[in-house]
mmCIF file of C-alpha atoms in Angstrom:
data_model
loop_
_atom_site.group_PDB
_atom_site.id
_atom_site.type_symbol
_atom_site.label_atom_id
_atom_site.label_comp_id
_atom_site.label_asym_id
_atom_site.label_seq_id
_atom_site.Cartn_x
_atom_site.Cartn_y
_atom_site.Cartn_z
ATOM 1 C CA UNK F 1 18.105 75.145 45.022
ATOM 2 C CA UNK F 2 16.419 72.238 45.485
ATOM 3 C CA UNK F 3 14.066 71.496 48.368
ATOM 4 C CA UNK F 4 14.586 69.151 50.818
ATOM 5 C CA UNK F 5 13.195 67.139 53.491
ATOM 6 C CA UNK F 6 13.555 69.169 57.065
ATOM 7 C CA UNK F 7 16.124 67.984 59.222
ATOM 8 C CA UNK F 8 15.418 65.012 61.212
ATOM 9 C CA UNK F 9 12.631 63.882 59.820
ATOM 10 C CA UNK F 10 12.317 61.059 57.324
ATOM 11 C CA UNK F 11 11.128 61.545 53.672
ATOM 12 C CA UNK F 12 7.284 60.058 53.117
ATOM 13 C CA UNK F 13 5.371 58.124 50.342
ATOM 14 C CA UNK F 14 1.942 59.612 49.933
ATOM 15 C CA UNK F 15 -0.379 57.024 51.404
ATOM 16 C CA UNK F 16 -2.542 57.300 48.842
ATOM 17 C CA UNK F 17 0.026 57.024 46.035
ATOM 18 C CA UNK F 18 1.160 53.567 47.777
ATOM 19 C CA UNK F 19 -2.090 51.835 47.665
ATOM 20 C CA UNK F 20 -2.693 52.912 43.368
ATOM 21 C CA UNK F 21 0.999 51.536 42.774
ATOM 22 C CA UNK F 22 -0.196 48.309 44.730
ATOM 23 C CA UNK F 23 -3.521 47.708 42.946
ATOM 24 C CA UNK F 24 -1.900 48.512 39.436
ATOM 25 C CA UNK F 25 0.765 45.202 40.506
ATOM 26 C CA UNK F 26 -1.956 43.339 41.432
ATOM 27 C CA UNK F 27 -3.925 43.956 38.146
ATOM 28 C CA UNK F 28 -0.928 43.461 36.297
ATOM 29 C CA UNK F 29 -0.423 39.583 37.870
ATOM 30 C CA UNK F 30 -3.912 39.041 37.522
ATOM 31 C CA UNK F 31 -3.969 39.985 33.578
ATOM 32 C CA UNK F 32 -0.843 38.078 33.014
ATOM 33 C CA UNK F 33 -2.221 34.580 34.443
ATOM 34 C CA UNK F 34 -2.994 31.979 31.951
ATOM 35 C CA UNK F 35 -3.740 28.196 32.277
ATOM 36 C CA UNK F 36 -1.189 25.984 31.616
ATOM 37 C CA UNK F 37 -1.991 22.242 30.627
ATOM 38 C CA UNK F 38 0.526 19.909 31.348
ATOM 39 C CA UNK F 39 1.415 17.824 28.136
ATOM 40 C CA UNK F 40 -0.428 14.386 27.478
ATOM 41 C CA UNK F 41 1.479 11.530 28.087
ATOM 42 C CA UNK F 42 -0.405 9.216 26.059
ATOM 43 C CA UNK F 43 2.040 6.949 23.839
ATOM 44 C CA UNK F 44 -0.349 7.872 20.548
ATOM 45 C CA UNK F 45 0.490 12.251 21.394
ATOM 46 C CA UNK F 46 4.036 11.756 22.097
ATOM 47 C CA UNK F 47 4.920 11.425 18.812
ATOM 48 C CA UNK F 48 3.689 13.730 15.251
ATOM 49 C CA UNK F 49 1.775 11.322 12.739
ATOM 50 C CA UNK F 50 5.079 10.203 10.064
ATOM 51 C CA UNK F 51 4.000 11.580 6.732
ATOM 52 C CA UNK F 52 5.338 9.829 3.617
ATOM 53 C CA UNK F 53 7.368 10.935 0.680
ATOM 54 C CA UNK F 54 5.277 13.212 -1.460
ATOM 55 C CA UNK F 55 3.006 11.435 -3.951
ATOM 56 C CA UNK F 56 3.649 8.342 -1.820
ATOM 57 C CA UNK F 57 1.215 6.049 -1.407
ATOM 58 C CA UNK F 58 1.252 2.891 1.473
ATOM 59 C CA UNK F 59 -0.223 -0.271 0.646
ATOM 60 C CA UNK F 60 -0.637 -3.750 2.281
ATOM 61 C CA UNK F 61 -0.033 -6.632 1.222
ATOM 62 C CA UNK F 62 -2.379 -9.540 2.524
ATOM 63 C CA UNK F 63 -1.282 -13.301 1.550
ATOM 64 C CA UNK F 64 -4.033 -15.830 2.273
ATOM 65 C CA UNK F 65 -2.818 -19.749 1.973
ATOM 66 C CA UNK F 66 -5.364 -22.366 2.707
ATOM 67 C CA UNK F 67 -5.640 -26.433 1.570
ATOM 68 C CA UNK F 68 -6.973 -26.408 -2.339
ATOM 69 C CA UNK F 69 -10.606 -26.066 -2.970
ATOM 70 C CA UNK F 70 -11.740 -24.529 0.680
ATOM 71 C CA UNK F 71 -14.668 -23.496 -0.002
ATOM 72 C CA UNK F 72 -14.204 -20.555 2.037
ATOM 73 C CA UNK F 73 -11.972 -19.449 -0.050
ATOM 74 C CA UNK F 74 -13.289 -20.122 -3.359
ATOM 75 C CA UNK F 75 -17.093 -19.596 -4.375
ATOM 76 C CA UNK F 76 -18.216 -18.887 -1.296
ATOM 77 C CA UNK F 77 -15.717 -15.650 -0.968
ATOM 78 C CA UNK F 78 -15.910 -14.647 -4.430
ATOM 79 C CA UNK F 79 -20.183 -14.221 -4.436
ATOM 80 C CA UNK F 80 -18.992 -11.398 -2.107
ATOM 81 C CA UNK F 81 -16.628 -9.910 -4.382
ATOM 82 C CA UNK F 82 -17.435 -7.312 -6.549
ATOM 83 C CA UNK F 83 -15.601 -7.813 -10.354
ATOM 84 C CA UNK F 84 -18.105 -5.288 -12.262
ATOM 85 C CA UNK F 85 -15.172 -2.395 -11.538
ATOM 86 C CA UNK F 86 -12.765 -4.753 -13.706
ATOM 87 C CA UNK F 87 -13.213 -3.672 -17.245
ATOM 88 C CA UNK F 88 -15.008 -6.592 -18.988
ATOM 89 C CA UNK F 89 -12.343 -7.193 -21.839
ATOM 90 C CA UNK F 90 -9.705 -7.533 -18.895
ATOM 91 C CA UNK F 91 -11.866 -9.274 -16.650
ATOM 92 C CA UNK F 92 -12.751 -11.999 -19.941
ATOM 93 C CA UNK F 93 -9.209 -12.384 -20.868
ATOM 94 C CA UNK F 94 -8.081 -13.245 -17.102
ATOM 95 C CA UNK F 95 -10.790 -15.521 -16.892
ATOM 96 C CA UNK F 96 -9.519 -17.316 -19.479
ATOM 97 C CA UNK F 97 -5.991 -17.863 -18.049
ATOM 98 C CA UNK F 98 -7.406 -18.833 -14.856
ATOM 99 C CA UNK F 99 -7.188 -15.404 -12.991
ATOM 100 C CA UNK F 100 -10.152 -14.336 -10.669
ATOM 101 C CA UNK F 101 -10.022 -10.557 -9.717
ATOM 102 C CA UNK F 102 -12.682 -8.374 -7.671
ATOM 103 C CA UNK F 103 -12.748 -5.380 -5.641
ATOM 104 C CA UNK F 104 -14.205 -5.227 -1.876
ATOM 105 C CA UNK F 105 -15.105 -2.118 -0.344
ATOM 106 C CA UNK F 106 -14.315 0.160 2.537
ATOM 107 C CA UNK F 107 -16.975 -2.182 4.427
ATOM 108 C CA UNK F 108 -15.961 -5.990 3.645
ATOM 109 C CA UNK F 109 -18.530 -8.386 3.256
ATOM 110 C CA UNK F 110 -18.483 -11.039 5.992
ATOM 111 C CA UNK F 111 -16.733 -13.861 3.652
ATOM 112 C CA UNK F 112 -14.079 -11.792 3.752
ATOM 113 C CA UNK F 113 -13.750 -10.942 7.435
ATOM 114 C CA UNK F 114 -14.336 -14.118 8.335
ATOM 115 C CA UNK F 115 -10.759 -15.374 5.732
ATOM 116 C CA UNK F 116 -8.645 -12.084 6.979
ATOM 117 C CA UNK F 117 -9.753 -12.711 10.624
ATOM 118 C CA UNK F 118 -10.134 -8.784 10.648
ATOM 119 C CA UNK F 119 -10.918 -8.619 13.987
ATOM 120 C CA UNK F 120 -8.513 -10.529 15.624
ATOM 121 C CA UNK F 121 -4.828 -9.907 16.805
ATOM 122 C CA UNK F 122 -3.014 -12.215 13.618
ATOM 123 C CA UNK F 123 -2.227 -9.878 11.127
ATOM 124 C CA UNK F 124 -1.062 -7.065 13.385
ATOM 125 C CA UNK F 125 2.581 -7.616 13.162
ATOM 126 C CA UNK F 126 3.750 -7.371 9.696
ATOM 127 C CA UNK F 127 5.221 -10.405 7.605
ATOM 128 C CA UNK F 128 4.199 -12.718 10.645
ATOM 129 C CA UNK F 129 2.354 -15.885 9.249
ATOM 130 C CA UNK F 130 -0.025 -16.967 11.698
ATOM 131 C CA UNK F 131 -3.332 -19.372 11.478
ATOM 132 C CA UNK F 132 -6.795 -17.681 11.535
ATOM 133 C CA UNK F 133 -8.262 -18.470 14.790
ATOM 134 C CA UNK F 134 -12.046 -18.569 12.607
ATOM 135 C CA UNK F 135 -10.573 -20.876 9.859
ATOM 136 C CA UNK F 136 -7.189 -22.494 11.037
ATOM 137 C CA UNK F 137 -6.398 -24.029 8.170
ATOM 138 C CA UNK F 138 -6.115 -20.411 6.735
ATOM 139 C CA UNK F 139 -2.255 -18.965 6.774
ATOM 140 C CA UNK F 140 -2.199 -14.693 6.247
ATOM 141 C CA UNK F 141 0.594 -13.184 5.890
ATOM 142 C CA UNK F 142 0.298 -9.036 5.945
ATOM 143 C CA UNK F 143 2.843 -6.913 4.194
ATOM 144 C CA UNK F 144 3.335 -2.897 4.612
ATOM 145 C CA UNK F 145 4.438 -0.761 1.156
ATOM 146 C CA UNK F 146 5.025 2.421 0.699
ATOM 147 C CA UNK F 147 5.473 2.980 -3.066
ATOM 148 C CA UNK F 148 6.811 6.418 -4.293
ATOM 149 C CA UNK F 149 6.032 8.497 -7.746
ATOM 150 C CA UNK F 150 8.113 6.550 -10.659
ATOM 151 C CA UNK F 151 8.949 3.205 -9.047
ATOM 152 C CA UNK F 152 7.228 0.136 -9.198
ATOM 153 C CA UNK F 153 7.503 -2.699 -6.794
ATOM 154 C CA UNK F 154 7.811 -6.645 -7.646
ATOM 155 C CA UNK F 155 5.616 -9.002 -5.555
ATOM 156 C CA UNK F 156 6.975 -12.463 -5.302
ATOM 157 C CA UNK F 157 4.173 -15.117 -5.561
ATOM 158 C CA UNK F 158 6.592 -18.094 -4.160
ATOM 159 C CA UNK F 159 9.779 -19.879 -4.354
ATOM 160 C CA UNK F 160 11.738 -20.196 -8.067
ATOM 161 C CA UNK F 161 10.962 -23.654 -10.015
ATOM 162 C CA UNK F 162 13.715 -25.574 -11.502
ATOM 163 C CA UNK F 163 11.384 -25.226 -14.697
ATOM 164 C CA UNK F 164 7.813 -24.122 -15.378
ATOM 165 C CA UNK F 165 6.050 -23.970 -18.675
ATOM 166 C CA UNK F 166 3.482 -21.837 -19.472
ATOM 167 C CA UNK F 167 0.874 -21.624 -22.051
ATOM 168 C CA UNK F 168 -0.490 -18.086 -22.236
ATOM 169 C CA UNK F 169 -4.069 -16.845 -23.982
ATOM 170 C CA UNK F 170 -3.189 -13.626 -25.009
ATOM 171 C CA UNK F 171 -4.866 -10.828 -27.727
ATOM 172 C CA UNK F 172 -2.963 -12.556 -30.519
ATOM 173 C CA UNK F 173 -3.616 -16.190 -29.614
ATOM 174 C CA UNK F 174 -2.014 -18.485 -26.859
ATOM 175 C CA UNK F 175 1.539 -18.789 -26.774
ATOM 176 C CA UNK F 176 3.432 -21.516 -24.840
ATOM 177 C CA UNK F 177 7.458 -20.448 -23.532
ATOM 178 C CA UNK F 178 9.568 -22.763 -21.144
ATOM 179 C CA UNK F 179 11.628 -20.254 -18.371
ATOM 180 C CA UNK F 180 14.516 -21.845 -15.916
ATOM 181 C CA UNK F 181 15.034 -20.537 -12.578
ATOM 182 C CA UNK F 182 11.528 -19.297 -13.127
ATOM 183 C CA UNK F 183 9.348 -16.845 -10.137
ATOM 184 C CA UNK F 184 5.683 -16.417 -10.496
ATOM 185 C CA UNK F 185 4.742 -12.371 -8.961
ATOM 186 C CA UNK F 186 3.228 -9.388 -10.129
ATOM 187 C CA UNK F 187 4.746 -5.835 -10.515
ATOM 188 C CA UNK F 188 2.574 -2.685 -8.985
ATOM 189 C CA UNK F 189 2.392 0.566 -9.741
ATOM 190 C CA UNK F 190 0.091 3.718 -9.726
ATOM 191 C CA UNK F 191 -1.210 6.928 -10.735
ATOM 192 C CA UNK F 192 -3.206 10.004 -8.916
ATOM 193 C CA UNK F 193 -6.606 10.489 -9.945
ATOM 194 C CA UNK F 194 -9.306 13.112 -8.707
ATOM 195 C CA UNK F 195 -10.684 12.654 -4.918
ATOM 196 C CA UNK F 196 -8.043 11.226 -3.226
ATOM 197 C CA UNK F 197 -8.071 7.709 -5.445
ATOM 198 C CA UNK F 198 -5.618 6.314 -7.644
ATOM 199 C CA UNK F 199 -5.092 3.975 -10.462
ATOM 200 C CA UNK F 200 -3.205 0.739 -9.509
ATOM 201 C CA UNK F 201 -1.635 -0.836 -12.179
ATOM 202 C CA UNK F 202 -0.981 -4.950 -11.761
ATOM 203 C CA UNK F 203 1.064 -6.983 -14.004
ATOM 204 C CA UNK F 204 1.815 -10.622 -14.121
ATOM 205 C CA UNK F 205 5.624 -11.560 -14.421
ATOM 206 C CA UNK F 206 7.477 -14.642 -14.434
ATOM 207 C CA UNK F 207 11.467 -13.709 -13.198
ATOM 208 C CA UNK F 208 13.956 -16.255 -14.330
ATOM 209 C CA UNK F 209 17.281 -17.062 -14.955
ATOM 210 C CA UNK F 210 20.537 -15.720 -13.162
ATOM 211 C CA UNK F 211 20.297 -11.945 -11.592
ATOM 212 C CA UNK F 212 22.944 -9.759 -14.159
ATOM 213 C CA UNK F 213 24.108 -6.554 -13.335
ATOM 214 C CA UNK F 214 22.363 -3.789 -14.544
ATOM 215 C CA UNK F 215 23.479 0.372 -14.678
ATOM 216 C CA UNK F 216 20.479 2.713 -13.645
ATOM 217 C CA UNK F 217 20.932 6.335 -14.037
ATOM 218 C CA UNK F 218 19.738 8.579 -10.463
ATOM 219 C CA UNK F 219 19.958 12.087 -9.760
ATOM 220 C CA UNK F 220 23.113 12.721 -11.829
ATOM 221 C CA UNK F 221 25.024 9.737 -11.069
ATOM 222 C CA UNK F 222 24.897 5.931 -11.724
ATOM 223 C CA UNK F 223 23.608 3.142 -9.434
ATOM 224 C CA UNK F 224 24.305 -0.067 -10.168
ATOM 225 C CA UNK F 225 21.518 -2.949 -9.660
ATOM 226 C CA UNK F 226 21.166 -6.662 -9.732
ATOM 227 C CA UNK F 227 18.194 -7.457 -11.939
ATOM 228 C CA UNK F 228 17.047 -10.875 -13.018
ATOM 229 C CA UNK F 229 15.303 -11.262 -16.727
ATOM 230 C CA UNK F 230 11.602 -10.978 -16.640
ATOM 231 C CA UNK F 231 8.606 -12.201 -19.069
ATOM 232 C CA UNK F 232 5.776 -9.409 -18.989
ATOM 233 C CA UNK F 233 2.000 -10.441 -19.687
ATOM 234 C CA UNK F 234 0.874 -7.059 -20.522
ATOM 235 C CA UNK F 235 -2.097 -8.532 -22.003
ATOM 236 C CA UNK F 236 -3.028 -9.304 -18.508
ATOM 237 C CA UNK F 237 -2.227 -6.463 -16.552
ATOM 238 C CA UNK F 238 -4.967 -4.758 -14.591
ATOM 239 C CA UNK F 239 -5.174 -0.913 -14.150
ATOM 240 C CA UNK F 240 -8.315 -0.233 -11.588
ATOM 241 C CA UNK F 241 -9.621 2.763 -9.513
ATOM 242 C CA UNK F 242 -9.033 2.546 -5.770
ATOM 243 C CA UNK F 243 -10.118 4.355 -2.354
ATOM 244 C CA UNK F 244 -8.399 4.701 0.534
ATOM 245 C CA UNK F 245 -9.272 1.277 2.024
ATOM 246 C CA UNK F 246 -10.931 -0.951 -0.800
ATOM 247 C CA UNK F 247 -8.810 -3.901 -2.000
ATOM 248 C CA UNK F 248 -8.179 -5.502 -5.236
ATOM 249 C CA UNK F 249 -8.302 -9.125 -4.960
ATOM 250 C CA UNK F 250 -6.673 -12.054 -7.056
ATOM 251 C CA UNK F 251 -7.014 -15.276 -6.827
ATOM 252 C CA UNK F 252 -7.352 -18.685 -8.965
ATOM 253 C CA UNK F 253 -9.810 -20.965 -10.892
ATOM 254 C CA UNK F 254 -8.763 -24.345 -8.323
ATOM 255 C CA UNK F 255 -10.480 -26.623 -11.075
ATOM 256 C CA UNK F 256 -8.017 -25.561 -14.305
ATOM 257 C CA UNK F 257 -4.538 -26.614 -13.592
ATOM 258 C CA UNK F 258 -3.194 -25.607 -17.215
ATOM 259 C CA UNK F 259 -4.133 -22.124 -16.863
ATOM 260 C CA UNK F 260 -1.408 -18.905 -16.074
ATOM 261 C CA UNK F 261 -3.754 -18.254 -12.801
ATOM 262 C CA UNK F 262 -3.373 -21.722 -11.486
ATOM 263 C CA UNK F 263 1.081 -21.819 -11.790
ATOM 264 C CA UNK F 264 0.737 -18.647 -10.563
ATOM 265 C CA UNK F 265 -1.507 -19.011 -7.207
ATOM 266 C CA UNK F 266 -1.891 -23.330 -6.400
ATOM 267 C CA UNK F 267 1.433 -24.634 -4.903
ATOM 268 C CA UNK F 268 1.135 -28.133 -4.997
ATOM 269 C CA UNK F 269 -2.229 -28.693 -2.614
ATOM 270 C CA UNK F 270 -2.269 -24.916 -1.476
ATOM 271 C CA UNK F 271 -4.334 -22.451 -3.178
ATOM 272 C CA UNK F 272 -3.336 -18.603 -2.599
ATOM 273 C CA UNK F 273 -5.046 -14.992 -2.949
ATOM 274 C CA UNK F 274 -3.429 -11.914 -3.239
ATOM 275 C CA UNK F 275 -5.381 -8.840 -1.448
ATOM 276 C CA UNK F 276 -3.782 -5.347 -2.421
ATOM 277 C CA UNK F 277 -5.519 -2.692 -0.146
ATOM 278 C CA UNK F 278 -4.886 0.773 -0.641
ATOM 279 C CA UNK F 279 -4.399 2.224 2.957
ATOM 280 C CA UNK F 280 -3.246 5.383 2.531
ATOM 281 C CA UNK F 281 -2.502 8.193 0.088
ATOM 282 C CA UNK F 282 -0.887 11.589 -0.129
ATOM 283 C CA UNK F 283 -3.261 13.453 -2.139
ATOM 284 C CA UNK F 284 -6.646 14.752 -1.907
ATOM 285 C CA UNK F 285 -9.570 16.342 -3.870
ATOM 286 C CA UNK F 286 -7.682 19.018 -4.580
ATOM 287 C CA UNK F 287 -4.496 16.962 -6.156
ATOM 288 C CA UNK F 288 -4.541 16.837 -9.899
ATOM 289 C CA UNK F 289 -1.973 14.997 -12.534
ATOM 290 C CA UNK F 290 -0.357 17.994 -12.763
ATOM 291 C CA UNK F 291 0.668 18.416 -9.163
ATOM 292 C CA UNK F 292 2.007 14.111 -9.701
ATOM 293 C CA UNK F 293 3.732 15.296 -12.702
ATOM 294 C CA UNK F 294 5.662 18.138 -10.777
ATOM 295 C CA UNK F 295 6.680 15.674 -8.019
ATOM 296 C CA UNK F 296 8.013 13.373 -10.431
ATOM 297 C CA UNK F 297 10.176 16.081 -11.870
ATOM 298 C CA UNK F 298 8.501 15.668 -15.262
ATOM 299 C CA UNK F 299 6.566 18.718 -17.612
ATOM 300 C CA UNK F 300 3.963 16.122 -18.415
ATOM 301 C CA UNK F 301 2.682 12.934 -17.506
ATOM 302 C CA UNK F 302 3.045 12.221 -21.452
ATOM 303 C CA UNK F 303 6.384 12.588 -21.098
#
């Protein structure tokens, strides 16, 4: 049998044993306290970073339109400019239709900060033409790209002409060719190469005639597109090595009004330059052509 508590009287905790299951509780709360941080509010943490596509790459697009011959915009820019990176057969040939084409750095030289207005407030919103406040008769007009693996994306230099003809210097002599409906642009695309650069490919196009209908095979079905006829200078094109925030720049000769360079970039008295800044890429050091050739979906960037 069991004992049990005499009669009339109460059954008791031991004191002692009271005050041990107390201090163990208090112990317990004590251990199990941590800090808690109450999340930021600030507009820039609200949000995770967007990432783009894989082997994406985002560049902008900086249109600069000031009065022919500005100075600004003509020798005294392109002293700044470095065109040694251009490979000196490419850099000849352009030369001699009229094309001017440099690279400036991470850190651009004042000529150009002083023509982008880099500091100021005009080219944050993108495709907003607005005047420099340093030069105001200087129009910029900033585009955002983000180009994926296997595409390429046209760049439209102005509005379509009626008619242009063109006489061409090329590797087999100059050829002249008459286009209706004719657009002056460029088509860009790129390749990975080792620490984080990549190889940015720039051809000059003229698009004419009537958009036809055209049937493009995707992902196991058929899309179909609108495409307009296209003259390629491949004689012309450009392929140069880019970090994450240098720029290729085009422009014009303003003084040689047969050449390709000057249909493509002088628009009646308006001269133009093209600045093509890589701003941001997807791979690093550690990315190699192999890795590109895997997002693509191909074996082999022979292939």
């Amino acid at each position: 049998m069991s004992p049990q508590a005499p009669s009339g009287h109460p059954c008791k905790c031991n004191p002692n044993l009271a005050l041990l299951f107390f201090l163990t509780g208090v112990i317990a709360l004590i251990a199990g306290c941590t800090t808690v941080t109450a999340p930021s509010i600030d507009g820039a943490n609200l949000l995770a970073k967007p990432r783009m596509n894989p082997g994406s790459c985002a560049i902008e697009l900086l249109f600069v339109r000031f009065p022919l011959g500005t100075p600004e915009g003509n020798d005294q820019l392109w002293h700044e400019i470095d065109d040694s990176r251009i490979a000196a057969e490419a850099r000849q040939l352009l030369w001699t239709n009229g094309f001017k084409v440099g690279i400036v750095g991470t850190a651009p030289p004042a000529a150009v900060t002083s023509l982008l207005d880099l500091k100021g407030e005009n080219l944050a919103a993108t495709g907003l033409s607005t005047e420099s406040p340093v030069l105001p008769a200087v129009k910029v007009v900033k585009r955002h790209i983000q180009l994926p693996p296997r595409e390429s994306r046209q760049i439209y230099l102005g509005e379509p002409a009626e008619e242009l003809t063109l006489f061409v210097a090329e590797k087999s002599g100059v050829r002249g060719r008459s286009f209706a409906q004719a657009q002056t642009g460029f088509t860009l695309s790129w390749s990975p190469l080792p620490q984080g650069q990549v190889c940015l490919q720039v051809v000059p196009e003229i698009f004419h005639g009537q958009p036809r209908t055209k049937y493009a095979a995707e992902e196991g079905h058929f899309r179909l597109d609108f495409v307009r006829p296209r003259e390629s200078f491949t004689d012309l094109s450009l392929s140069v090595a880019l970090a994450p925030g240098e720029m290729l720049v085009i422009g014009c000769s303003p003084d040689r009004p047969g050449t390709l360079g000057y249909q493509f970039l002088v628009d009646n008295t308006e001269q133009k330059l093209l600045f093509i800044r890589l701003a941001q890429v997807q791979h690093d050091e550690v990315f190699c052509p192999e890795d590109f050739a895997r997002l693509c979906g191909r074996d082999s960037l022979a292939k």
